[in-house]
Structure formats: structure tokens, C-alpha cells
Amino acid sequence: MKKVLALLLAVALMAAVLAGCAKQEEEPVEEPVKQEEPAVEPEPVVEPEPEPEPEPAEKTTIRLAGLKGPTSIGMVKLLDDAENGLTENAYEFQMAGSADEVTPLLLKGDIDVLAAPVNLASVLYNKSEGKVQLMAVNTLGVIYLVESGETVEDWDALRGKTIYATGKGSIPQYALEYLLASHGIDPAADVTIDWKSEPTEVVSLMKATDDSVVAMLPQPYVTVAQTQVEGLRVVFDLTKEWDALNIGCQLITAGLIVRADFAKDHPEALAKFLEEYRASTEFVNANVEEAAQLVEKYDIVKAAVAQKAIPYCNIVCIAGEEMMESVQGFLEILYTLNPQAVGGSLPDDAFYHLG
Amino acid sequence: MAKGPVQKALAILAALIVWQAAAELVGIDFLLASPLQVAARLATIWRESGFWSTVAFSMSRIVGGFMTAFILGIVLALLAGRFPLVETFLWPYVVTIRSVPVASFIIISLIWLTGRQLAVFISFLMVFPMIYANVLQGIKSADGRLLEMTALYRVPWTRRLLYVYAPNVQPYLTSACSVALGTAWKAGVAAEVIGVVDGSIGEKLYESKIYFMTADLLAWTVIIVLISVLFEKLFLFLMKKAFAGMEKL
Amino acid sequence: MTDIRLEGIVKSFDGRAVFDGLTLTIPAGETTCVMGPSGCGKTTLLNILAGLVKPDGGAVTGVPERVAFVFQEDRLCEAFLAVSNVRLVTGKRVSREAVAAALGELGLGESLDQPVASFSGGMKRRVAVARAVLYGAELLLLDEAFKGLDEERKRLTMDYIKAHTAGKTVVCVTHDPEEAAYLGGRIVELGTP
């Protein structure tokens, strides 16, 4: 009896604390300020009069958030430019260690755009009944099958082996299981998948033995592992393997989730953001060394690692119809593996912000 | 502490109201489920396939860890009581396990153990020092004069154990068990969550978190508490009967 | 059985001398009552005979292999039955029935199904006596064994002891000269140190 009372009190206390944390003081919502285009008139080429100062454009502030990892790499140039006042919108950014930290903020309206796994976007869309939308895909697959040995050359060689992996309950798990099944291997019966919770555990395991160890790791940990484990080789690029299946969608990891209300209220600012984000992505992919410095600056990962890892992180910016097609197909596959992974049901078209 | 059953019932009602209010305050119902939602979920969750196998999985491991620690704790305490060298030898291990935070153990063990072994090991680790220390204390605090009497009368160690040590150890062991059982469950499930162990209750907690199924999260929490309370009552009852039986020999 | 001899026993506790060269013979097969004022070392003497305390000097010879002791404090296992308490020391050598009969002789026949924790002081005392006697040792030590017993029960107990210790060496410490007289045997006076 006492215990039940204690449980209920504990839950009530927990609830009260959560409520206290979640319910922030209502901040006065910033009035959306229309950007004013400085009037540009062709000056008559006679007297070079000093041009009147163009009115400083009222910038819209977009509050961004990202998880610590490859899904935030695409935006580092954007953030750097924002700091130097070179972007058209103003950007605020916070980095979170896990989705739990930022999801409530997004839903409460304390942040506007979140870079996070696409299935999380679907879950939130379903659970919040449409309060969020997906506006772009920003990372394709980042997972790789590696081995500290030479025994695995093709998918069949995995039969009877143990694969150490991270990312249970999220896209890596589903991707691996789907790929295995597509090659005729039953993930439950024909292989043993030993799920670890941290990539560092897997690396430690590999270092601890001379035997060949097979693992699935995400970037940038593949790069880290390569520096620490001698003879580590990449067996499969799971993104490419997925493409090879030719099922009409790609292996997608993450995208940009936007608050539906924000998208409705600031369509131009958002479109501008997408442009600036795309440019940032292109910059990162083309200027890996410089980007790596920025990646370290924003505390995502060390520059040396980033430099090697960025090309393998499949950082992209896919929006519009292309995004919708690809994501729809991908979510369908996830749904067949576990409906809860997408929030219980497939999202309808309103989920996709097509700009 | 609390007074009559009526007042207790009112207190529980009040707590439920606080909870419901908090859920409404948070506003986003899938971040904090209300008591009604949780109750509704409880009604359906136990009928789903895989429910009993999940419960059985976690129970077998956590109870297994507890029983191993229980037996080993008693045996080693008896040895340590008899041979001071054993006590000295075991001391660093017991102190370490006692002082190091559970989370550290869980994380270190994750590297070396499979998910299936993790919950057993962590439960064991939490329970063992308690049982060992308490039984040892019970042994050491045995009445010296009774022991002198048994020495004079050349009572063999088996009877000495039963007549002098066992009754003295009983209250120490009982109090250790009531704490240890709860701890075994909490630590065991925590290990299952951190390791996301296949087919365990901890995995269900983890999944409810990542898929934002908070009614499930709280429903499973209630289930865990229920199981641990039931098991505790059962175990303490059996232990009491066992000691009573010993006294009849 | 040989006589027990204590020669030149010296014993101090915390600087206080209890015995300073005590020499004493306890004849085998007979009852010896030790008397003296409080603090003169009667219990210590019994402890030395029992081997529970070692003297600082002197020698003790002739103590038989097995010794039974009725302590000043009862020293029973409270949670157990009277019969169990006795069989704790006798083991299977003495059957439950024999134990029950002995306890009956001591007037405890009605209380055999309760743990001794529920017994009065006098009842506990008698259980301790039964335990000591049924142990069947050659030497029986009694330390104020009849304290707390009323006249009738005292007599009962002393009769029981006399009946069952024929041919055994009995050393009985007591304050009461009447007890000593009833038990019979020699009387030894220990003086104050």
C-alpha cells in the first residue's frame, strides 16, 4: 500500500517537475518583420552623389537546433556566416546531445527548425497532430559495415557471424535489418546482432581482440575507428547498398523539421533559409578542409576527424517534390518494419513542406 | 506516519489530481500522459502478445541476479565470519562495489557483457554487498556468551549455526532483503534501458521514450513497481517461514 | 575419575587480584559447595575449572574431558523450545521423550510447546539445569543455580540434581547455607582477597 502511494507521489512529483521545466514563461512573440528591400535605383551617371544608406533590413530570426553528429555538419557554414552578419536571416543555434532535449522546445515554439532523424519527424507529426513539417532531407545514410579482418566480402559471408552495432530503435537498426532481409538473411536467425549503446564500446571490443570483428558504425565514428583499430576496412557503404536494391528511395538519415506555425507565418524567410542552407551544404562538400575547421568550432567533432569523415557523411539538401517522393518511400519501408518507428501511421501529404 | 486508510486514500486521490493537473499544464499530451491515459493503457497492455514473455525475461534475469547475490552473500559472510582472512580479502571488492555509482558499472559492463547478461550482473552487483555486509554483521553480533556456552558443550558447528547464528542473522537479513529487492529491480531495469536489451522491460521503456509513447512509459513503470512489490512480499514471507521452520527442528 | 587439584592459582582482573595462590582439592564423584561473600571469585573459580578462563599462574589438574555448566545467566536460545535447547547440547544421544520426561520432573511439563522466550526466569533456570544434567558430563558446575526459584521449585530442582548426578563430581556455588546443606557434600569457603 505504502509503495503504491509512494509510486503515485513520485510520478506526481516527476510530473510537476516536468511541467515546471516544460512550461516556460510565455515570451512576447516577436512581431514578424517584413524585410524591406533597400530601394535600388539606377543612379544617373553624372554626379557621384553618396548613395543614401540603404535601410538596414529587418532580419527574421530563425532559431535552429541540431543534434551532435553528422546531421548538423551541413549547416556549419551557414552558422559561421550568420555570426559574421553575412546571411539574410539571423540565425540562433543550439546543439543538443539527444532528441529529448530539443523536441519539447520545438513543440513549444522555442525553436523553429530542428535537424533530426526523419522518422522522428514523422513521429512528432503524428503525435502532435500536424504541428511540425519536414522541409528538407539533409543527410542520407551515414552507416557503414566495417570489419577488423578480411573474412567478409559479400552479404552471404555474414551468415552465422556476430555484428556489433549501435543505433538500436532508430534508423540504423531498420536499415541493417532491411538490407539483411533483402539479401535473404534473416536478421533474427541467421546472424547475431549485438546492439551496443555507444560506438566507443564497439571500438574497444575491436581493439581487445586479434580476431576479426564485424560491426556497423555511423560516421564520424568509422573514421575514429579507423585511426584506432589497425586493419579496419569498410566492407559495405550501406547507403550505396541500399541504392543497389533499386527500390525507388534512398537510405535517409535526417532532415530539417520546421514548426508548422513558423512555416505558415514566415514563408519567405523560410525559403531564404533553405537557399542559404543549400549553399552551406554545397560549401561544406566542396571545401572539406575549411568546413572541418568549422565543424570543430561548433563542437561537433574534431577537425582532423571531420576532414576525413565529411565526404562519407552524404550531406545533401533535398527539398520539394524530390524530397517527398524519397521520404515517402523510405517511411513506408520503416512502417513495415515497425509502425511505431514512424509514429503509428504514415504521414499524409501535409507533412511535407514544399515551400 | 500516515494515519487511517481513509486518509491514505484521500492522499492518493490528491496525488492523482496533482498528476492530472501537471499533465494538463504541460499541455502536450504525448510528453506527459495523464493518470487516465495510463490507466487505460494498463488495461490494454497486458493483453498484447509478448507482454508475458517480456515480463518473464526481465524477471528471470533480475531475480536470478538477486538469488545469486543472496546465496553468495550468505556463504561468503559465513566464511568471513569464521575466517577473518576471508573478510580482509573480500573487503576491497565490497567497498568498491558500494562506492562506485551504478551507472559506471553499467557502462563498463556494456563492453564486456551481452545484453542478456547485463541485467543479471548489475542486479547481482547491487544486492551482494548488502546481503554480505548484513549477514556478516549478524554473525559478528551473535551473543558471545551463547557462543561460549556452545563451545563448552562442544556443540558442532551445524547446530551452532542454526541455534545461535541463524536467529541473530534473521533481522539483519530481512532488513537487507527488503532494501535489496527494490534495488535489484531498479538497477536491473536501468541496465536494461541503457543497454537496450532485446525482449526486456527496459527495452520497452526505451522504446516508449524514443517513439514518444509516454502512456506506455508510465504504464510499464507501474508494472515494474507492482512486480517488485509483489515479489518482495512473497520473498520476505517465504524467508520468514524458512526461519520459523528452522526453529522447529 | 581423579580428584581435581588446583595448585597455587593466581588470577587478577584489571589489576585486582582475585586469587593469590589458591590451592584446593575437589574430590571426584562428590558434591562440593563453594561459598563466600560477593566478589571473592566464585564464578571465576568455576570458569577456571571449565577451562573458559586461564589462570595467570598455578596449575589445574584432573579436570575431566566433559564439563557441564549452569551459568549465572541462563544462556538459552530464546527462539527455540525447551526440548530443542536441551538437545542442542545432547544431540541425538538423548531422545526427545527422555528430555521431555526430565523437563517434566522439573515441573516444566506444561510448557513444552512454547519457545523459552516466553518462560519466566525460574523456568528458564530449570531448562538450563536440565540441559547441563542431560549432557552427561563427569563434572557439573552450578553457579547460583537456584536463584530466583521459590522454595518448592528449589527443592524440586535440587532433588532432580541429586537424583541424576550420582557418582559425578558436582561443584556448586551458592550464597545460601540451607541450599548447601540440602545438597550435601563438603563446604568450601573462599575468603575475600
PDB file of C-alpha atoms in Angstrom, chain A residues 1-5 7-9 11-16 18-20 22-23 98-100 103-104 107-108 119-120 123-124 127-129 167-170 173-174 193-197 200-201 204-205 208 338 340-343, chain B residues 1-2 5 8-9 11-12 15-16 18-19 22-23 25-32 107 109-115 178 182 194-199 203 206-207 209-213 218 221-222 225-226 228-229 232-233:
ATOM      1  CA  MET A   1       0.000   0.000   0.000  1.00  0.00           C
ATOM      2  CA  LYS A   2       2.742   2.358   1.032  1.00  0.00           C
ATOM      3  CA  LYS A   3       4.659   1.518  -2.098  1.00  0.00           C
ATOM      4  CA  VAL A   4       1.737   2.317  -4.371  1.00  0.00           C
ATOM      5  CA  LEU A   5       1.282   5.633  -2.636  1.00  0.00           C
ATOM      6  CA  LEU A   7       4.853   5.467  -6.673  1.00  0.00           C
ATOM      7  CA  LEU A   8       1.986   7.828  -7.282  1.00  0.00           C
ATOM      8  CA  LEU A   9       3.611  10.593  -5.309  1.00  0.00           C
ATOM      9  CA  VAL A  11       5.037  10.219 -10.542  1.00  0.00           C
ATOM     10  CA  ALA A  12       3.111  13.279  -9.432  1.00  0.00           C
ATOM     11  CA  LEU A  13       6.318  14.934  -8.312  1.00  0.00           C
ATOM     12  CA  MET A  14       8.003  14.000 -11.560  1.00  0.00           C
ATOM     13  CA  ALA A  15       5.065  15.397 -13.428  1.00  0.00           C
ATOM     14  CA  ALA A  16       5.191  18.624 -11.507  1.00  0.00           C
ATOM     15  CA  LEU A  18       8.404  18.241 -15.869  1.00  0.00           C
ATOM     16  CA  ALA A  19       5.599  20.728 -16.060  1.00  0.00           C
ATOM     17  CA  GLY A  20       7.806  23.284 -14.445  1.00  0.00           C
ATOM     18  CA  ALA A  22       8.357  22.478 -19.979  1.00  0.00           C
ATOM     19  CA  LYS A  23       6.165  25.431 -19.328  1.00  0.00           C
ATOM     20  CA  SER A  98      19.879  13.956 -27.739  1.00  0.00           C
ATOM     21  CA  ALA A  99      16.497  14.456 -29.306  1.00  0.00           C
ATOM     22  CA  ASP A 100      14.724  14.552 -25.947  1.00  0.00           C
ATOM     23  CA  THR A 103      11.873  18.047 -29.144  1.00  0.00           C
ATOM     24  CA  PRO A 104       9.838  19.761 -26.430  1.00  0.00           C
ATOM     25  CA  LEU A 107       6.811  21.752 -29.967  1.00  0.00           C
ATOM     26  CA  LYS A 108       6.581  24.590 -27.515  1.00  0.00           C
ATOM     27  CA  ASN A 119      11.428   9.119 -38.610  1.00  0.00           C
ATOM     28  CA  LEU A 120      11.409  11.374 -35.587  1.00  0.00           C
ATOM     29  CA  VAL A 123       6.546  10.516 -35.062  1.00  0.00           C
ATOM     30  CA  LEU A 124       6.232  14.135 -33.998  1.00  0.00           C
ATOM     31  CA  LYS A 127       1.731  12.643 -32.147  1.00  0.00           C
ATOM     32  CA  SER A 128       1.333  16.396 -32.293  1.00  0.00           C
ATOM     33  CA  GLU A 129      -1.315  16.121 -34.968  1.00  0.00           C
ATOM     34  CA  GLY A 167      21.604   2.734 -33.040  1.00  0.00           C
ATOM     35  CA  LYS A 168      19.036   0.291 -31.836  1.00  0.00           C
ATOM     36  CA  GLY A 169      15.498   1.542 -32.127  1.00  0.00           C
ATOM     37  CA  SER A 170      16.381   4.057 -34.806  1.00  0.00           C
ATOM     38  CA  GLN A 173      18.576  -0.773 -36.913  1.00  0.00           C
ATOM     39  CA  TYR A 174      15.891  -0.703 -39.550  1.00  0.00           C
ATOM     40  CA  ILE A 193      23.301  -8.587 -33.921  1.00  0.00           C
ATOM     41  CA  ASP A 194      24.785  -7.462 -30.638  1.00  0.00           C
ATOM     42  CA  TRP A 195      23.492  -3.967 -30.004  1.00  0.00           C
ATOM     43  CA  LYS A 196      25.743  -1.696 -28.034  1.00  0.00           C
ATOM     44  CA  SER A 197      24.749   1.742 -26.893  1.00  0.00           C
ATOM     45  CA  THR A 200      33.169   3.583 -28.306  1.00  0.00           C
ATOM     46  CA  GLU A 201      32.176   0.222 -26.865  1.00  0.00           C
ATOM     47  CA  SER A 204      37.017  -1.095 -27.572  1.00  0.00           C
ATOM     48  CA  LEU A 205      35.806  -4.557 -28.463  1.00  0.00           C
ATOM     49  CA  ALA A 208      40.619  -6.018 -27.466  1.00  0.00           C
ATOM     50  CA  ASN A 338       7.818  -1.211 -37.109  1.00  0.00           C
ATOM     51  CA  GLN A 340       5.834   2.829 -34.099  1.00  0.00           C
ATOM     52  CA  ALA A 341       9.049   3.963 -35.757  1.00  0.00           C
ATOM     53  CA  VAL A 342       7.045   6.449 -37.788  1.00  0.00           C
ATOM     54  CA  GLY A 343       4.576   7.244 -35.062  1.00  0.00           C
TER      55      GLY A 343
ATOM     56  CA  MET B   1       3.455   8.060   9.608  1.00  0.00           C
ATOM     57  CA  ALA B   2       0.172   8.131   7.686  1.00  0.00           C
ATOM     58  CA  PRO B   5      -6.905   4.044   5.492  1.00  0.00           C
ATOM     59  CA  LYS B   8      -4.403   7.438   2.941  1.00  0.00           C
ATOM     60  CA  ALA B   9      -6.979   7.010   0.201  1.00  0.00           C
ATOM     61  CA  ALA B  11      -3.888  11.394  -0.085  1.00  0.00           C
ATOM     62  CA  ILE B  12      -3.661   9.101  -3.087  1.00  0.00           C
ATOM     63  CA  ALA B  15      -1.719  12.911  -5.695  1.00  0.00           C
ATOM     64  CA  LEU B  16      -3.612  11.706  -8.744  1.00  0.00           C
ATOM     65  CA  VAL B  18      -1.817  16.784  -8.909  1.00  0.00           C
ATOM     66  CA  TRP B  19      -0.610  14.443 -11.624  1.00  0.00           C
ATOM     67  CA  ALA B  22       0.528  18.615 -14.227  1.00  0.00           C
ATOM     68  CA  ALA B  23      -0.282  16.686 -17.377  1.00  0.00           C
ATOM     69  CA  LEU B  25      -0.212  22.106 -17.601  1.00  0.00           C
ATOM     70  CA  VAL B  26       2.414  20.571 -19.823  1.00  0.00           C
ATOM     71  CA  GLY B  27      -0.215  20.617 -22.472  1.00  0.00           C
ATOM     72  CA  ILE B  28       1.431  18.369 -24.939  1.00  0.00           C
ATOM     73  CA  ASP B  29      -0.210  15.126 -24.048  1.00  0.00           C
ATOM     74  CA  PHE B  30       2.411  12.932 -25.515  1.00  0.00           C
ATOM     75  CA  LEU B  31       5.115  14.435 -23.347  1.00  0.00           C
ATOM     76  CA  LEU B  32       3.336  13.626 -20.130  1.00  0.00           C
ATOM     77  CA  ILE B 107      28.692   1.431 -18.834  1.00  0.00           C
ATOM     78  CA  SER B 109      29.919  -3.860 -18.272  1.00  0.00           C
ATOM     79  CA  LEU B 110      28.285  -2.947 -21.576  1.00  0.00           C
ATOM     80  CA  ILE B 111      31.597  -3.511 -23.300  1.00  0.00           C
ATOM     81  CA  TRP B 112      32.192  -6.973 -21.982  1.00  0.00           C
ATOM     82  CA  LEU B 113      28.771  -8.427 -21.421  1.00  0.00           C
ATOM     83  CA  THR B 114      25.981  -9.186 -23.812  1.00  0.00           C
ATOM     84  CA  GLY B 115      22.649  -7.565 -23.220  1.00  0.00           C
ATOM     85  CA  SER B 178      13.659  -5.613   1.764  1.00  0.00           C
ATOM     86  CA  GLY B 182      13.797  -2.967  -4.613  1.00  0.00           C
ATOM     87  CA  ILE B 194      20.909   1.685 -21.021  1.00  0.00           C
ATOM     88  CA  GLY B 195      21.823  -1.492 -22.860  1.00  0.00           C
ATOM     89  CA  VAL B 196      18.512  -1.612 -24.729  1.00  0.00           C
ATOM     90  CA  VAL B 197      18.376  -5.316 -24.029  1.00  0.00           C
ATOM     91  CA  ASP B 198      16.309  -7.329 -26.501  1.00  0.00           C
ATOM     92  CA  GLY B 199      12.987  -8.539 -25.170  1.00  0.00           C
ATOM     93  CA  GLU B 203      13.777  -2.082 -23.858  1.00  0.00           C
ATOM     94  CA  TYR B 206      13.470   2.859 -24.033  1.00  0.00           C
ATOM     95  CA  GLU B 207      11.179   2.427 -26.996  1.00  0.00           C
ATOM     96  CA  LYS B 209      10.754   7.114 -24.890  1.00  0.00           C
ATOM     97  CA  ILE B 210      12.037   7.341 -28.427  1.00  0.00           C
ATOM     98  CA  TYR B 211       8.666   6.857 -30.002  1.00  0.00           C
ATOM     99  CA  PHE B 212       7.021   9.286 -27.596  1.00  0.00           C
ATOM    100  CA  MET B 213       4.620   6.761 -26.172  1.00  0.00           C
ATOM    101  CA  LEU B 218       4.328   5.223 -17.293  1.00  0.00           C
ATOM    102  CA  THR B 221       6.753   1.890 -14.766  1.00  0.00           C
ATOM    103  CA  VAL B 222       3.664   0.973 -12.802  1.00  0.00           C
ATOM    104  CA  VAL B 225       6.755  -1.341  -9.298  1.00  0.00           C
ATOM    105  CA  LEU B 226       3.894  -3.811  -8.964  1.00  0.00           C
ATOM    106  CA  SER B 228       8.815  -5.660  -7.444  1.00  0.00           C
ATOM    107  CA  VAL B 229       6.385  -5.119  -4.572  1.00  0.00           C
ATOM    108  CA  GLU B 232       9.283  -8.590  -2.241  1.00  0.00           C
ATOM    109  CA  LYS B 233       6.247  -9.564  -0.208  1.00  0.00           C
TER     110      LYS B 233
END
